[in-house]
Amino acid sequence: MYSSNSVEYHKEAPSLPPTAPPYTLPLPEPLAFPEPNITQRNERNQTNNSTASNSDPLSPIPWSTGLCDCCDNVSTCFLTCLCPCVTFGRIAEIVDRGSTSCGLSGTLYTLLMCLTGWPCLYSCFYRSKMRGQYLLEERPCTDCCVHCFCEQCALCQEYRELMHYGFDMSIGWHGNMARRQRLAAIEGSKTRNI
């Protein structure tokens, strides 16, 4: 059907001028969040007479305050008694490192409280997550039991613990990170001026 003399057409790829190596964007600095250092863990283990080994940096450390030490911070206690959804929302925003807002978490907490009467099913998850981030002991009992039987005390303890690590709970995760960056810039300028 076709003659053997048919012309084959080959399209050549257009030649492109040589290019520079691909530009790589500098990686953003990871957001730092405070974690207790080994010295702080050793001090807390010694002051609380913990049985945890001081030589193991990954051993659970005790909470900075007890579950029933609500009067250590009266304003937190008052806020939690009147509006636990705000306290929980602030805790959740810090524990989630800003991926969820205080308003969203507080609203879900309120919906669970109104619809089921068991917001502790949601809040105990955040206690477990927080314990994992800061290597805290599971005391005085499991996280679900603490939240089911003493919800307000558990929220107050978690709030105080995050304040102990230097968070200003009223400004949220992003506000805390911006504040830390400003403080780091001020410290950096002081060292350069010396």
PDB file of C-alpha atoms in Angstrom:
ATOM      1  CA  MET A   1       0.000   0.000   0.000  1.00  0.00           C
ATOM      2  CA  TYR A   2       2.680   2.482   0.916  1.00  0.00           C
ATOM      3  CA  SER A   3       5.801   2.748  -1.054  1.00  0.00           C
ATOM      4  CA  SER A   4       9.041   1.748   0.511  1.00  0.00           C
ATOM      5  CA  ASN A   5      10.425   5.122  -0.433  1.00  0.00           C
ATOM      6  CA  SER A   6       8.220   6.927   2.038  1.00  0.00           C
ATOM      7  CA  VAL A   7       9.928   9.683   3.871  1.00  0.00           C
ATOM      8  CA  GLU A   8      10.056   9.399   7.587  1.00  0.00           C
ATOM      9  CA  TYR A   9       9.629  12.572   9.405  1.00  0.00           C
ATOM     10  CA  HIS A  10      11.459  12.953  12.679  1.00  0.00           C
ATOM     11  CA  LYS A  11      10.873  15.935  14.782  1.00  0.00           C
ATOM     12  CA  GLU A  12      13.884  16.967  16.706  1.00  0.00           C
ATOM     13  CA  ALA A  13      13.463  18.397  20.123  1.00  0.00           C
ATOM     14  CA  PRO A  14      14.142  22.086  20.043  1.00  0.00           C
ATOM     15  CA  SER A  15      17.470  22.849  21.563  1.00  0.00           C
ATOM     16  CA  LEU A  16      17.203  24.824  24.746  1.00  0.00           C
ATOM     17  CA  PRO A  17      19.864  27.154  25.951  1.00  0.00           C
ATOM     18  CA  PRO A  18      21.874  25.836  28.887  1.00  0.00           C
ATOM     19  CA  THR A  19      20.321  26.750  32.171  1.00  0.00           C
ATOM     20  CA  ALA A  20      21.708  27.486  35.582  1.00  0.00           C
ATOM     21  CA  PRO A  21      21.383  24.840  38.231  1.00  0.00           C
ATOM     22  CA  PRO A  22      17.965  24.865  39.856  1.00  0.00           C
ATOM     23  CA  TYR A  23      17.521  27.516  42.506  1.00  0.00           C
ATOM     24  CA  THR A  24      16.932  26.039  45.892  1.00  0.00           C
ATOM     25  CA  LEU A  25      14.981  27.980  48.412  1.00  0.00           C
ATOM     26  CA  PRO A  26      16.478  28.212  51.869  1.00  0.00           C
ATOM     27  CA  LEU A  27      14.659  25.998  54.310  1.00  0.00           C
ATOM     28  CA  PRO A  28      12.659  27.909  56.894  1.00  0.00           C
ATOM     29  CA  GLU A  29      13.865  27.620  60.441  1.00  0.00           C
ATOM     30  CA  PRO A  30      11.769  25.132  62.350  1.00  0.00           C
ATOM     31  CA  LEU A  31       9.528  26.623  64.968  1.00  0.00           C
ATOM     32  CA  ALA A  32      11.054  25.976  68.317  1.00  0.00           C
ATOM     33  CA  PHE A  33       8.962  25.054  71.268  1.00  0.00           C
ATOM     34  CA  PRO A  34      10.266  24.791  74.778  1.00  0.00           C
ATOM     35  CA  GLU A  35      11.169  21.406  76.067  1.00  0.00           C
ATOM     36  CA  PRO A  36      12.612  20.717  79.460  1.00  0.00           C
ATOM     37  CA  ASN A  37      16.331  20.188  79.318  1.00  0.00           C
ATOM     38  CA  ILE A  38      18.132  17.465  81.250  1.00  0.00           C
ATOM     39  CA  THR A  39      19.029  19.830  84.101  1.00  0.00           C
ATOM     40  CA  GLN A  40      15.386  20.850  84.584  1.00  0.00           C
ATOM     41  CA  ARG A  41      14.318  17.206  84.527  1.00  0.00           C
ATOM     42  CA  ASN A  42      16.921  16.262  87.109  1.00  0.00           C
ATOM     43  CA  GLU A  43      15.885  19.138  89.358  1.00  0.00           C
ATOM     44  CA  ARG A  44      12.216  18.211  89.098  1.00  0.00           C
ATOM     45  CA  ASN A  45      12.962  14.559  89.729  1.00  0.00           C
ATOM     46  CA  GLN A  46      14.975  15.414  92.834  1.00  0.00           C
ATOM     47  CA  THR A  47      12.456  17.901  94.241  1.00  0.00           C
ATOM     48  CA  ASN A  48       9.528  15.547  93.724  1.00  0.00           C
ATOM     49  CA  ASN A  49      11.374  12.448  94.990  1.00  0.00           C
ATOM     50  CA  SER A  50      10.571  10.669  91.764  1.00  0.00           C
ATOM     51  CA  THR A  51      11.713   7.115  91.210  1.00  0.00           C
ATOM     52  CA  ALA A  52      12.636   7.961  87.609  1.00  0.00           C
ATOM     53  CA  SER A  53      16.271   7.549  86.742  1.00  0.00           C
ATOM     54  CA  ASN A  54      18.043  10.895  86.510  1.00  0.00           C
ATOM     55  CA  SER A  55      20.554   9.500  84.056  1.00  0.00           C
ATOM     56  CA  ASP A  56      17.915   8.645  81.441  1.00  0.00           C
ATOM     57  CA  PRO A  57      16.821  11.831  79.638  1.00  0.00           C
ATOM     58  CA  LEU A  58      13.786  10.054  78.159  1.00  0.00           C
ATOM     59  CA  SER A  59      12.311   8.916  81.460  1.00  0.00           C
ATOM     60  CA  PRO A  60       8.969  10.533  82.294  1.00  0.00           C
ATOM     61  CA  ILE A  61       9.199  13.605  84.470  1.00  0.00           C
ATOM     62  CA  PRO A  62       6.652  14.733  87.050  1.00  0.00           C
ATOM     63  CA  TRP A  63       4.226  17.586  86.421  1.00  0.00           C
ATOM     64  CA  SER A  64       5.336  20.976  87.739  1.00  0.00           C
ATOM     65  CA  THR A  65       2.178  21.182  89.866  1.00  0.00           C
ATOM     66  CA  GLY A  66      -0.204  18.616  91.264  1.00  0.00           C
ATOM     67  CA  LEU A  67      -3.662  17.825  89.958  1.00  0.00           C
ATOM     68  CA  CYS A  68      -5.401  19.515  92.892  1.00  0.00           C
ATOM     69  CA  ASP A  69      -3.158  22.597  93.033  1.00  0.00           C
ATOM     70  CA  CYS A  70      -5.800  24.729  91.344  1.00  0.00           C
ATOM     71  CA  CYS A  71      -5.317  27.592  93.804  1.00  0.00           C
ATOM     72  CA  ASP A  72      -1.734  28.065  92.592  1.00  0.00           C
ATOM     73  CA  ASN A  73      -3.192  30.161  89.781  1.00  0.00           C
ATOM     74  CA  VAL A  74      -6.581  31.534  90.821  1.00  0.00           C
ATOM     75  CA  SER A  75      -7.289  33.280  87.506  1.00  0.00           C
ATOM     76  CA  THR A  76      -6.875  29.999  85.589  1.00  0.00           C
ATOM     77  CA  CYS A  77      -9.103  28.223  88.083  1.00  0.00           C
ATOM     78  CA  PHE A  78     -11.757  30.932  87.766  1.00  0.00           C
ATOM     79  CA  LEU A  79     -11.614  30.850  83.951  1.00  0.00           C
ATOM     80  CA  THR A  80     -11.853  27.054  83.873  1.00  0.00           C
ATOM     81  CA  CYS A  81     -14.831  26.931  86.250  1.00  0.00           C
ATOM     82  CA  LEU A  82     -16.773  29.556  84.300  1.00  0.00           C
ATOM     83  CA  CYS A  83     -15.751  28.681  80.745  1.00  0.00           C
ATOM     84  CA  PRO A  84     -13.771  25.440  80.368  1.00  0.00           C
ATOM     85  CA  CYS A  85     -14.080  25.667  76.581  1.00  0.00           C
ATOM     86  CA  VAL A  86     -11.723  28.684  76.556  1.00  0.00           C
ATOM     87  CA  THR A  87      -9.165  26.933  78.755  1.00  0.00           C
ATOM     88  CA  PHE A  88      -9.333  23.807  76.614  1.00  0.00           C
ATOM     89  CA  GLY A  89      -9.142  25.800  73.357  1.00  0.00           C
ATOM     90  CA  ARG A  90      -5.974  27.547  74.503  1.00  0.00           C
ATOM     91  CA  ILE A  91      -4.398  24.255  75.585  1.00  0.00           C
ATOM     92  CA  ALA A  92      -5.329  22.552  72.309  1.00  0.00           C
ATOM     93  CA  GLU A  93      -3.886  25.375  70.197  1.00  0.00           C
ATOM     94  CA  ILE A  94      -0.517  25.182  71.970  1.00  0.00           C
ATOM     95  CA  VAL A  95      -0.407  21.370  71.969  1.00  0.00           C
ATOM     96  CA  ASP A  96      -1.301  21.283  68.258  1.00  0.00           C
ATOM     97  CA  ARG A  97       1.373  23.929  67.619  1.00  0.00           C
ATOM     98  CA  GLY A  98      -1.051  26.275  65.935  1.00  0.00           C
ATOM     99  CA  SER A  99      -2.564  23.809  63.471  1.00  0.00           C
ATOM    100  CA  THR A 100      -5.964  24.255  65.123  1.00  0.00           C
ATOM    101  CA  SER A 101      -7.210  27.501  66.561  1.00  0.00           C
ATOM    102  CA  CYS A 102      -8.401  28.145  70.069  1.00  0.00           C
ATOM    103  CA  GLY A 103     -11.853  29.024  68.731  1.00  0.00           C
ATOM    104  CA  LEU A 104     -12.266  25.820  66.750  1.00  0.00           C
ATOM    105  CA  SER A 105     -11.142  23.557  69.585  1.00  0.00           C
ATOM    106  CA  GLY A 106     -13.256  25.437  72.118  1.00  0.00           C
ATOM    107  CA  THR A 107     -16.304  25.193  69.860  1.00  0.00           C
ATOM    108  CA  LEU A 108     -15.888  21.428  69.410  1.00  0.00           C
ATOM    109  CA  TYR A 109     -15.472  21.077  73.169  1.00  0.00           C
ATOM    110  CA  THR A 110     -18.696  23.052  73.750  1.00  0.00           C
ATOM    111  CA  LEU A 111     -20.604  21.001  71.175  1.00  0.00           C
ATOM    112  CA  LEU A 112     -19.507  17.765  72.820  1.00  0.00           C
ATOM    113  CA  MET A 113     -20.464  19.166  76.212  1.00  0.00           C
ATOM    114  CA  CYS A 114     -23.931  20.183  74.988  1.00  0.00           C
ATOM    115  CA  LEU A 115     -24.674  17.117  72.853  1.00  0.00           C
ATOM    116  CA  THR A 116     -23.169  14.287  74.884  1.00  0.00           C
ATOM    117  CA  GLY A 117     -22.253  15.741  78.257  1.00  0.00           C
ATOM    118  CA  TRP A 118     -18.828  14.089  77.894  1.00  0.00           C
ATOM    119  CA  PRO A 119     -16.320  16.651  76.617  1.00  0.00           C
ATOM    120  CA  CYS A 120     -13.675  14.696  78.514  1.00  0.00           C
ATOM    121  CA  LEU A 121     -13.637  12.193  75.640  1.00  0.00           C
ATOM    122  CA  TYR A 122     -12.077  14.939  73.532  1.00  0.00           C
ATOM    123  CA  SER A 123      -9.909  16.637  76.153  1.00  0.00           C
ATOM    124  CA  CYS A 124      -8.226  13.443  77.412  1.00  0.00           C
ATOM    125  CA  PHE A 125      -6.750  12.995  73.928  1.00  0.00           C
ATOM    126  CA  TYR A 126      -4.940  16.319  74.295  1.00  0.00           C
ATOM    127  CA  ARG A 127      -3.626  15.409  77.728  1.00  0.00           C
ATOM    128  CA  SER A 128      -2.083  12.272  76.217  1.00  0.00           C
ATOM    129  CA  LYS A 129      -0.622  14.273  73.342  1.00  0.00           C
ATOM    130  CA  MET A 130       0.826  16.855  75.723  1.00  0.00           C
ATOM    131  CA  ARG A 131       2.354  14.166  77.923  1.00  0.00           C
ATOM    132  CA  GLY A 132       4.004  12.679  74.845  1.00  0.00           C
ATOM    133  CA  GLN A 133       5.459  16.027  73.771  1.00  0.00           C
ATOM    134  CA  TYR A 134       6.901  16.910  77.167  1.00  0.00           C
ATOM    135  CA  LEU A 135       7.555  13.383  78.498  1.00  0.00           C
ATOM    136  CA  LEU A 136       5.290  13.876  81.511  1.00  0.00           C
ATOM    137  CA  GLU A 137       4.240  11.109  83.864  1.00  0.00           C
ATOM    138  CA  GLU A 138       0.791   9.609  83.589  1.00  0.00           C
ATOM    139  CA  ARG A 139      -0.311  10.534  87.083  1.00  0.00           C
ATOM    140  CA  PRO A 140      -2.275  10.069  89.283  1.00  0.00           C
ATOM    141  CA  CYS A 141      -4.090   7.652  86.949  1.00  0.00           C
ATOM    142  CA  THR A 142      -4.773   7.251  83.235  1.00  0.00           C
ATOM    143  CA  ASP A 143      -5.548  10.326  81.180  1.00  0.00           C
ATOM    144  CA  CYS A 144      -9.154   9.286  80.538  1.00  0.00           C
ATOM    145  CA  CYS A 145      -9.805   8.732  84.242  1.00  0.00           C
ATOM    146  CA  VAL A 146      -8.277  12.082  85.173  1.00  0.00           C
ATOM    147  CA  HIS A 147     -10.487  13.899  82.680  1.00  0.00           C
ATOM    148  CA  CYS A 148     -13.630  11.870  83.358  1.00  0.00           C
ATOM    149  CA  PHE A 149     -13.550  12.306  87.121  1.00  0.00           C
ATOM    150  CA  CYS A 150     -11.847  15.686  87.494  1.00  0.00           C
ATOM    151  CA  GLU A 151     -12.146  17.597  84.216  1.00  0.00           C
ATOM    152  CA  GLN A 152     -11.629  21.112  85.582  1.00  0.00           C
ATOM    153  CA  CYS A 153      -8.626  20.103  87.706  1.00  0.00           C
ATOM    154  CA  ALA A 154      -7.028  18.347  84.719  1.00  0.00           C
ATOM    155  CA  LEU A 155      -7.522  21.381  82.472  1.00  0.00           C
ATOM    156  CA  CYS A 156      -6.067  23.696  85.132  1.00  0.00           C
ATOM    157  CA  GLN A 157      -3.032  21.432  85.580  1.00  0.00           C
ATOM    158  CA  GLU A 158      -2.361  21.303  81.830  1.00  0.00           C
ATOM    159  CA  TYR A 159      -2.769  25.088  81.548  1.00  0.00           C
ATOM    160  CA  ARG A 160      -0.324  25.667  84.430  1.00  0.00           C
ATOM    161  CA  GLU A 161       2.161  23.216  82.921  1.00  0.00           C
ATOM    162  CA  LEU A 162       2.221  25.048  79.593  1.00  0.00           C
ATOM    163  CA  MET A 163       2.657  28.342  81.449  1.00  0.00           C
ATOM    164  CA  HIS A 164       5.550  26.729  83.319  1.00  0.00           C
ATOM    165  CA  TYR A 165       7.227  26.088  79.944  1.00  0.00           C
ATOM    166  CA  GLY A 166       7.012  29.798  79.159  1.00  0.00           C
ATOM    167  CA  PHE A 167       3.862  30.039  77.052  1.00  0.00           C
ATOM    168  CA  ASP A 168       1.614  33.073  77.336  1.00  0.00           C
ATOM    169  CA  MET A 169      -1.654  31.224  76.934  1.00  0.00           C
ATOM    170  CA  SER A 170      -3.701  34.284  76.015  1.00  0.00           C
ATOM    171  CA  ILE A 171      -1.791  34.992  72.769  1.00  0.00           C
ATOM    172  CA  GLY A 172      -1.838  31.479  71.300  1.00  0.00           C
ATOM    173  CA  TRP A 173       0.830  29.517  69.464  1.00  0.00           C
ATOM    174  CA  HIS A 174       1.597  32.003  66.703  1.00  0.00           C
ATOM    175  CA  GLY A 175       1.777  34.899  69.154  1.00  0.00           C
ATOM    176  CA  ASN A 176       4.221  32.938  71.312  1.00  0.00           C
ATOM    177  CA  MET A 177       6.406  32.103  68.316  1.00  0.00           C
ATOM    178  CA  ALA A 178       6.443  35.758  67.188  1.00  0.00           C
ATOM    179  CA  ARG A 179       7.371  36.822  70.720  1.00  0.00           C
ATOM    180  CA  ARG A 180      10.206  34.287  70.829  1.00  0.00           C
ATOM    181  CA  GLN A 181      11.537  35.501  67.480  1.00  0.00           C
ATOM    182  CA  ARG A 182      11.494  39.107  68.721  1.00  0.00           C
ATOM    183  CA  LEU A 183      13.309  38.103  71.907  1.00  0.00           C
ATOM    184  CA  ALA A 184      15.877  36.133  69.896  1.00  0.00           C
ATOM    185  CA  ALA A 185      16.438  39.145  67.628  1.00  0.00           C
ATOM    186  CA  ILE A 186      16.922  41.405  70.653  1.00  0.00           C
ATOM    187  CA  GLU A 187      19.384  38.941  72.201  1.00  0.00           C
ATOM    188  CA  GLY A 188      21.208  38.637  68.878  1.00  0.00           C
ATOM    189  CA  SER A 189      21.553  42.404  68.567  1.00  0.00           C
ATOM    190  CA  LYS A 190      22.850  42.646  72.144  1.00  0.00           C
ATOM    191  CA  THR A 191      25.563  40.065  71.458  1.00  0.00           C
ATOM    192  CA  ARG A 192      26.550  41.848  68.229  1.00  0.00           C
ATOM    193  CA  ASN A 193      26.878  45.176  70.043  1.00  0.00           C
ATOM    194  CA  ILE A 194      29.225  43.707  72.623  1.00  0.00           C
TER     195      ILE A 194
END
